[in-house]
PDB file of C-alpha atoms in Angstrom:
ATOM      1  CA  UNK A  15      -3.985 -12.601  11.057  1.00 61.00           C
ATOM      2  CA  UNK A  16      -3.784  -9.446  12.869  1.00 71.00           C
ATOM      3  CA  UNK A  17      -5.102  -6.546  10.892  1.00 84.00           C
ATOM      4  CA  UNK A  18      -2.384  -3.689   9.917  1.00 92.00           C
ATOM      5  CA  UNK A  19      -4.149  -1.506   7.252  1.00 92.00           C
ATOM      6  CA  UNK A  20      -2.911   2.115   8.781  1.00 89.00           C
ATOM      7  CA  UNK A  21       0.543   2.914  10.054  1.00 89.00           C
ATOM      8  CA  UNK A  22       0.953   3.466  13.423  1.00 92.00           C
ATOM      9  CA  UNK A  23       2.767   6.687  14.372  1.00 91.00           C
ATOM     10  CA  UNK A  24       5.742   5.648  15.492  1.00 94.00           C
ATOM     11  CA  UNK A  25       6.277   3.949  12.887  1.00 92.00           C
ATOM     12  CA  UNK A  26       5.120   6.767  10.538  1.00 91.00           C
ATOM     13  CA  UNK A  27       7.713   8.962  12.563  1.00 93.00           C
ATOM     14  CA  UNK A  28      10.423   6.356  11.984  1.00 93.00           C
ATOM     15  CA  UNK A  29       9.979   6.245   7.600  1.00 91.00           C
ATOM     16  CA  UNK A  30      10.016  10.360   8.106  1.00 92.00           C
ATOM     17  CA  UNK A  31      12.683  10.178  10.212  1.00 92.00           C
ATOM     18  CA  UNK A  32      14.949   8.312   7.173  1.00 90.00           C
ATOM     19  CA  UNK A  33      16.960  10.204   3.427  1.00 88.00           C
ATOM     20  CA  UNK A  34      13.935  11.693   2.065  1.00 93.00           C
ATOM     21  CA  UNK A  35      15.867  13.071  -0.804  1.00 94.00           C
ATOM     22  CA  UNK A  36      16.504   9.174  -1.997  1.00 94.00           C
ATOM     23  CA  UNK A  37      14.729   6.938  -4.305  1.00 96.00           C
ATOM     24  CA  UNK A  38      12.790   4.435  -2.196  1.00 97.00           C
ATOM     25  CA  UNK A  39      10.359   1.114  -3.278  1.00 97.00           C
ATOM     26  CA  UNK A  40       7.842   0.309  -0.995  1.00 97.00           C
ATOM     27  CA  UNK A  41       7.034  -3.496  -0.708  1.00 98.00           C
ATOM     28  CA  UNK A  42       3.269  -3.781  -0.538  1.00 97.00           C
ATOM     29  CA  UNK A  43       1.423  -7.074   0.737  1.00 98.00           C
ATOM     30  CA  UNK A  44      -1.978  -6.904   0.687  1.00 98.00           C
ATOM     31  CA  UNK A  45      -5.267  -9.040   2.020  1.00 98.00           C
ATOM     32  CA  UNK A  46      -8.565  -8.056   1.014  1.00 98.00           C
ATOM     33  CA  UNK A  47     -11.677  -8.419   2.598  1.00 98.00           C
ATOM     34  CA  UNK A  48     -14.364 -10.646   1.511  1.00 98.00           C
ATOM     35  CA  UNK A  49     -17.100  -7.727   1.441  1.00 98.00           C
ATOM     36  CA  UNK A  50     -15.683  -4.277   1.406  1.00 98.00           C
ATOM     37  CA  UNK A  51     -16.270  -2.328   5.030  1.00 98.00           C
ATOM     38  CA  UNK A  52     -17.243   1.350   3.702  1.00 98.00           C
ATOM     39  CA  UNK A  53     -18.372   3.541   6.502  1.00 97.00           C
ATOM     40  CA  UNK A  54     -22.609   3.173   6.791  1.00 97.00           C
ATOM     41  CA  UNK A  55     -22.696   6.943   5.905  1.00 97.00           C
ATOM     42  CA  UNK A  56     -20.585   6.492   2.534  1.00 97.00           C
ATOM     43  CA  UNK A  57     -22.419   6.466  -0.858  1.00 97.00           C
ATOM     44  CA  UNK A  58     -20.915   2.950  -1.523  1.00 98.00           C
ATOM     45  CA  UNK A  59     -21.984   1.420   1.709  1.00 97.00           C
ATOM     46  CA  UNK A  60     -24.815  -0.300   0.430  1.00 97.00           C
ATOM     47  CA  UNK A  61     -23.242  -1.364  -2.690  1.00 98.00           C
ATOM     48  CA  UNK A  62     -22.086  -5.134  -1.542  1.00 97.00           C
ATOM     49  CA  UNK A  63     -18.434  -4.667  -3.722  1.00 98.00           C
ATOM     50  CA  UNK A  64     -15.750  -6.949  -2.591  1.00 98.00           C
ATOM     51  CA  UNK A  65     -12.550  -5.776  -0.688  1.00 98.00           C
ATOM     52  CA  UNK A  66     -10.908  -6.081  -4.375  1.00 98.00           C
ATOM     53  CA  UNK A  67     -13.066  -3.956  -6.148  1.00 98.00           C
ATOM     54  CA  UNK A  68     -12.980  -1.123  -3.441  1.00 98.00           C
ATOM     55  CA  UNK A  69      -9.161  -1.473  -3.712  1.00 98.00           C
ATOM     56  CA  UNK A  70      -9.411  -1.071  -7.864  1.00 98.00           C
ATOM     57  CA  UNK A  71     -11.563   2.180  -6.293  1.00 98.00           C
ATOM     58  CA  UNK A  72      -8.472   3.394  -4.828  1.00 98.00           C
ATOM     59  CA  UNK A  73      -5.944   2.424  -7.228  1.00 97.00           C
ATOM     60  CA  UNK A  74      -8.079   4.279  -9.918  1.00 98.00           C
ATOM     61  CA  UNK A  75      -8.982   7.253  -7.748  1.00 98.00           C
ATOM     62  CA  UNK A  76      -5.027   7.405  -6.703  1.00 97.00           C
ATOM     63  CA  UNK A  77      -3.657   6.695 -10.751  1.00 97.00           C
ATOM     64  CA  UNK A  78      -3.506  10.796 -11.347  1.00 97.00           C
ATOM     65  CA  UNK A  79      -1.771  11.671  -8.121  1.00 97.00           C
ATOM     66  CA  UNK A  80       0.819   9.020  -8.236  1.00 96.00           C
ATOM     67  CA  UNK A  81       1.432   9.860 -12.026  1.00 97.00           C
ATOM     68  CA  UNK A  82       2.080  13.737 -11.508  1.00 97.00           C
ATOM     69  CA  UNK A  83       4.977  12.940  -8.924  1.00 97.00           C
ATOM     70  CA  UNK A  84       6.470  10.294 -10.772  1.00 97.00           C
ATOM     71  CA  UNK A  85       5.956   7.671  -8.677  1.00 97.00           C
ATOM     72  CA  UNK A  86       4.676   3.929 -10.410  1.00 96.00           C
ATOM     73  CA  UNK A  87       4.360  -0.077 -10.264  1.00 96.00           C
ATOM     74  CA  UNK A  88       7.630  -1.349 -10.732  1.00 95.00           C
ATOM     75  CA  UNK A  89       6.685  -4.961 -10.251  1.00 97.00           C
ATOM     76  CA  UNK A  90       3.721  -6.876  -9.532  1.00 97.00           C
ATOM     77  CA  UNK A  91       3.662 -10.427  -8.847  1.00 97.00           C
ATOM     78  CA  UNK A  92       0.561 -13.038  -7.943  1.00 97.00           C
ATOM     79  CA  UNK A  93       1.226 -14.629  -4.718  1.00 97.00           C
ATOM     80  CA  UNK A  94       1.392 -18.801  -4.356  1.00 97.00           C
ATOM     81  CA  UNK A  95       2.496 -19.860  -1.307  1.00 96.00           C
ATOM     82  CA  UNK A  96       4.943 -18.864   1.580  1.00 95.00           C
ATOM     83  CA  UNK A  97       8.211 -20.792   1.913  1.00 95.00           C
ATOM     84  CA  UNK A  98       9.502 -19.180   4.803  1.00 95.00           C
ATOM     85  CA  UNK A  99       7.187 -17.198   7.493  1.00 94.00           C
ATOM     86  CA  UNK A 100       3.851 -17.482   8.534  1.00 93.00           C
ATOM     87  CA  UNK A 101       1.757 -20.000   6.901  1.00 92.00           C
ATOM     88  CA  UNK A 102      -1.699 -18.113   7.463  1.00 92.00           C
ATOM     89  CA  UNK A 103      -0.743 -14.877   5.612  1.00 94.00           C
ATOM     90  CA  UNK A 104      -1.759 -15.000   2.354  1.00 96.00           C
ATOM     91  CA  UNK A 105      -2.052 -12.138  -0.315  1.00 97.00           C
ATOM     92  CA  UNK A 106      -4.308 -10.849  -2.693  1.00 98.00           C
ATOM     93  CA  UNK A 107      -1.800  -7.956  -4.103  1.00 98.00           C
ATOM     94  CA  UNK A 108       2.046  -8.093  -3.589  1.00 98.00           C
ATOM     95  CA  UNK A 109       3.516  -5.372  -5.880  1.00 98.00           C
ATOM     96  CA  UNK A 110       6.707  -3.027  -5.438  1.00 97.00           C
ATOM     97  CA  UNK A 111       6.209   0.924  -5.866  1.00 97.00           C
ATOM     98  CA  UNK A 112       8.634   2.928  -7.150  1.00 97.00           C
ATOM     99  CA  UNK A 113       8.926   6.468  -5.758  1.00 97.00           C
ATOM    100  CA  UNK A 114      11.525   9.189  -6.950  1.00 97.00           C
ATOM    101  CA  UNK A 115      12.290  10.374  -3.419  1.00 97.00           C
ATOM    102  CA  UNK A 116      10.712   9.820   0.092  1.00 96.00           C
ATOM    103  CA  UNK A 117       9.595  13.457  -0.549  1.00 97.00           C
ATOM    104  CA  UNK A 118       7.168  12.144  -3.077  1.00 97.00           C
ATOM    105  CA  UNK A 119       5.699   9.668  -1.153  1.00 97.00           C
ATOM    106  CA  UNK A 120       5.493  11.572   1.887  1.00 97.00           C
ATOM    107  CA  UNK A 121       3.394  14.284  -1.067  1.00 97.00           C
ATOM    108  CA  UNK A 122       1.479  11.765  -2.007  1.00 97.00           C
ATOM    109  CA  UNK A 123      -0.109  10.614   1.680  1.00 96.00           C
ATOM    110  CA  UNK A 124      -1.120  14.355   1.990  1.00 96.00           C
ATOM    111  CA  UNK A 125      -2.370  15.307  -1.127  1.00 97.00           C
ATOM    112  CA  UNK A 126      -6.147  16.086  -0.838  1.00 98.00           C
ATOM    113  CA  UNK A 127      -7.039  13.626  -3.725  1.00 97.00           C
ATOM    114  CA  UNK A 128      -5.223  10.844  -1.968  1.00 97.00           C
ATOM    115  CA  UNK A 129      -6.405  11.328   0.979  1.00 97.00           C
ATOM    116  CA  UNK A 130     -10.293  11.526   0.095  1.00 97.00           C
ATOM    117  CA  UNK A 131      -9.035   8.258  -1.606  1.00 98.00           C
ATOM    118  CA  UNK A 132      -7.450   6.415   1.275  1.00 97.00           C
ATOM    119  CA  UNK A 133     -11.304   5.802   2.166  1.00 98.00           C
ATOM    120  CA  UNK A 134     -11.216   3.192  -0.470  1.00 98.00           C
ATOM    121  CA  UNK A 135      -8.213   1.697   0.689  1.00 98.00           C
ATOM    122  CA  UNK A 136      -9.387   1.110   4.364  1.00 98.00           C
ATOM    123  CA  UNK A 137     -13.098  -0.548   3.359  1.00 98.00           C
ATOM    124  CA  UNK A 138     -10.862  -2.879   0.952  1.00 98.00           C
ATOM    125  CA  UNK A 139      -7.648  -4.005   3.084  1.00 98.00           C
ATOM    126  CA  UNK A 140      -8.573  -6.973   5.583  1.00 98.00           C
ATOM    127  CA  UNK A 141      -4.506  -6.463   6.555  1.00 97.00           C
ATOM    128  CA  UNK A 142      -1.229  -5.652   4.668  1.00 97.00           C
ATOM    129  CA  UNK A 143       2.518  -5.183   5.206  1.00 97.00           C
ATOM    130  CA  UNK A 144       4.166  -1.854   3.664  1.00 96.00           C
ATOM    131  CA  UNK A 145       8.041  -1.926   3.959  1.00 97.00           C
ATOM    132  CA  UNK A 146      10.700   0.809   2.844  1.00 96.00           C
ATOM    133  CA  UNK A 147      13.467  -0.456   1.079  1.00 96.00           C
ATOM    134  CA  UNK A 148      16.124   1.701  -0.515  1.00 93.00           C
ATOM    135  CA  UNK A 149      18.130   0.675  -3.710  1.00 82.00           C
ATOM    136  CA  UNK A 150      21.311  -1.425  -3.279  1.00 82.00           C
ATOM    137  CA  UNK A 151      23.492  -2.951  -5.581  1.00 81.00           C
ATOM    138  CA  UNK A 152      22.310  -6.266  -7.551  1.00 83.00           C
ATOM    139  CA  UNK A 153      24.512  -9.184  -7.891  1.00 84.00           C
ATOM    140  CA  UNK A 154      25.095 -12.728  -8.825  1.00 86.00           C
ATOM    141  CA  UNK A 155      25.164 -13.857  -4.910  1.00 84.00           C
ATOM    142  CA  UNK A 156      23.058 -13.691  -2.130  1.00 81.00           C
ATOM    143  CA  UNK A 157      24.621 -11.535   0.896  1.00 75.00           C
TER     144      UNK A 157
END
């Protein structure tokens, strides 16, 4: 599994290139280490905590940011087994994000809280697939 725990810029360019003034949900698949990779110079280096509780690191250190723009966990589901698409990627966290505009998220990434957060993030995630999606119409049919 190749790792993807950063966006590239290009593709960052791309999302900021879409409607920011729309509502937007932001698939999130993620794989966690076994043993959290903090940099050797960070207090929780040492500490031996698995990629999942360095990712409960960031989720708590990221709760107050996320809150104040409005943004939140729509849906979280536990993943069992892929029915279509690579059999070798298999996730620890697959939830759906709701933000109120792109605007938020894109306040979010570079909020100073967040970002001293992100560290968190990057010793936890192994690899992990975000994906934009805007809202569209339900229905009773696929298509």
């Amino acid at each position: 599994m190749t790792a993807y725990i950063d966006p590239e810029r290009a593709q960052f360019e791309a999302f900021k290139a879409l409607d920011r003034d729309q509502p937007i949900e932001m698939l999130n698949l993620v794989k966690f280490r076994t043993t959290a990779n903090y940099p050797a110079d960070h207090n929780l280096a040492k500490a031996g905590l698995t990629g999942a509780q360095a990712y409960r690191n960031y989720g708590t250190a990221t709760a107050p940011v996320i809150a104040r723009l409005g943004a939140s966990i729509m849906w979280r589901g536990q993943f069992q087994t892929t029915l279509i698409g690579p059999s070798d990627e298999i996730w620890d966290e697959v939830f759906i994000a709701h933000y109120p505009t792109a605007h938020a998220f894109l306040e979010m990434v570079t909020d100073p809280v967040y970002q001293a957060a992100v560290i968190h993030r990057q010793a936890a995630v192994e690899t992990s697939r975000l994906i934009r999606c805007g809202s569209a119409d339900g229905g009773d049919a696929f298509g």
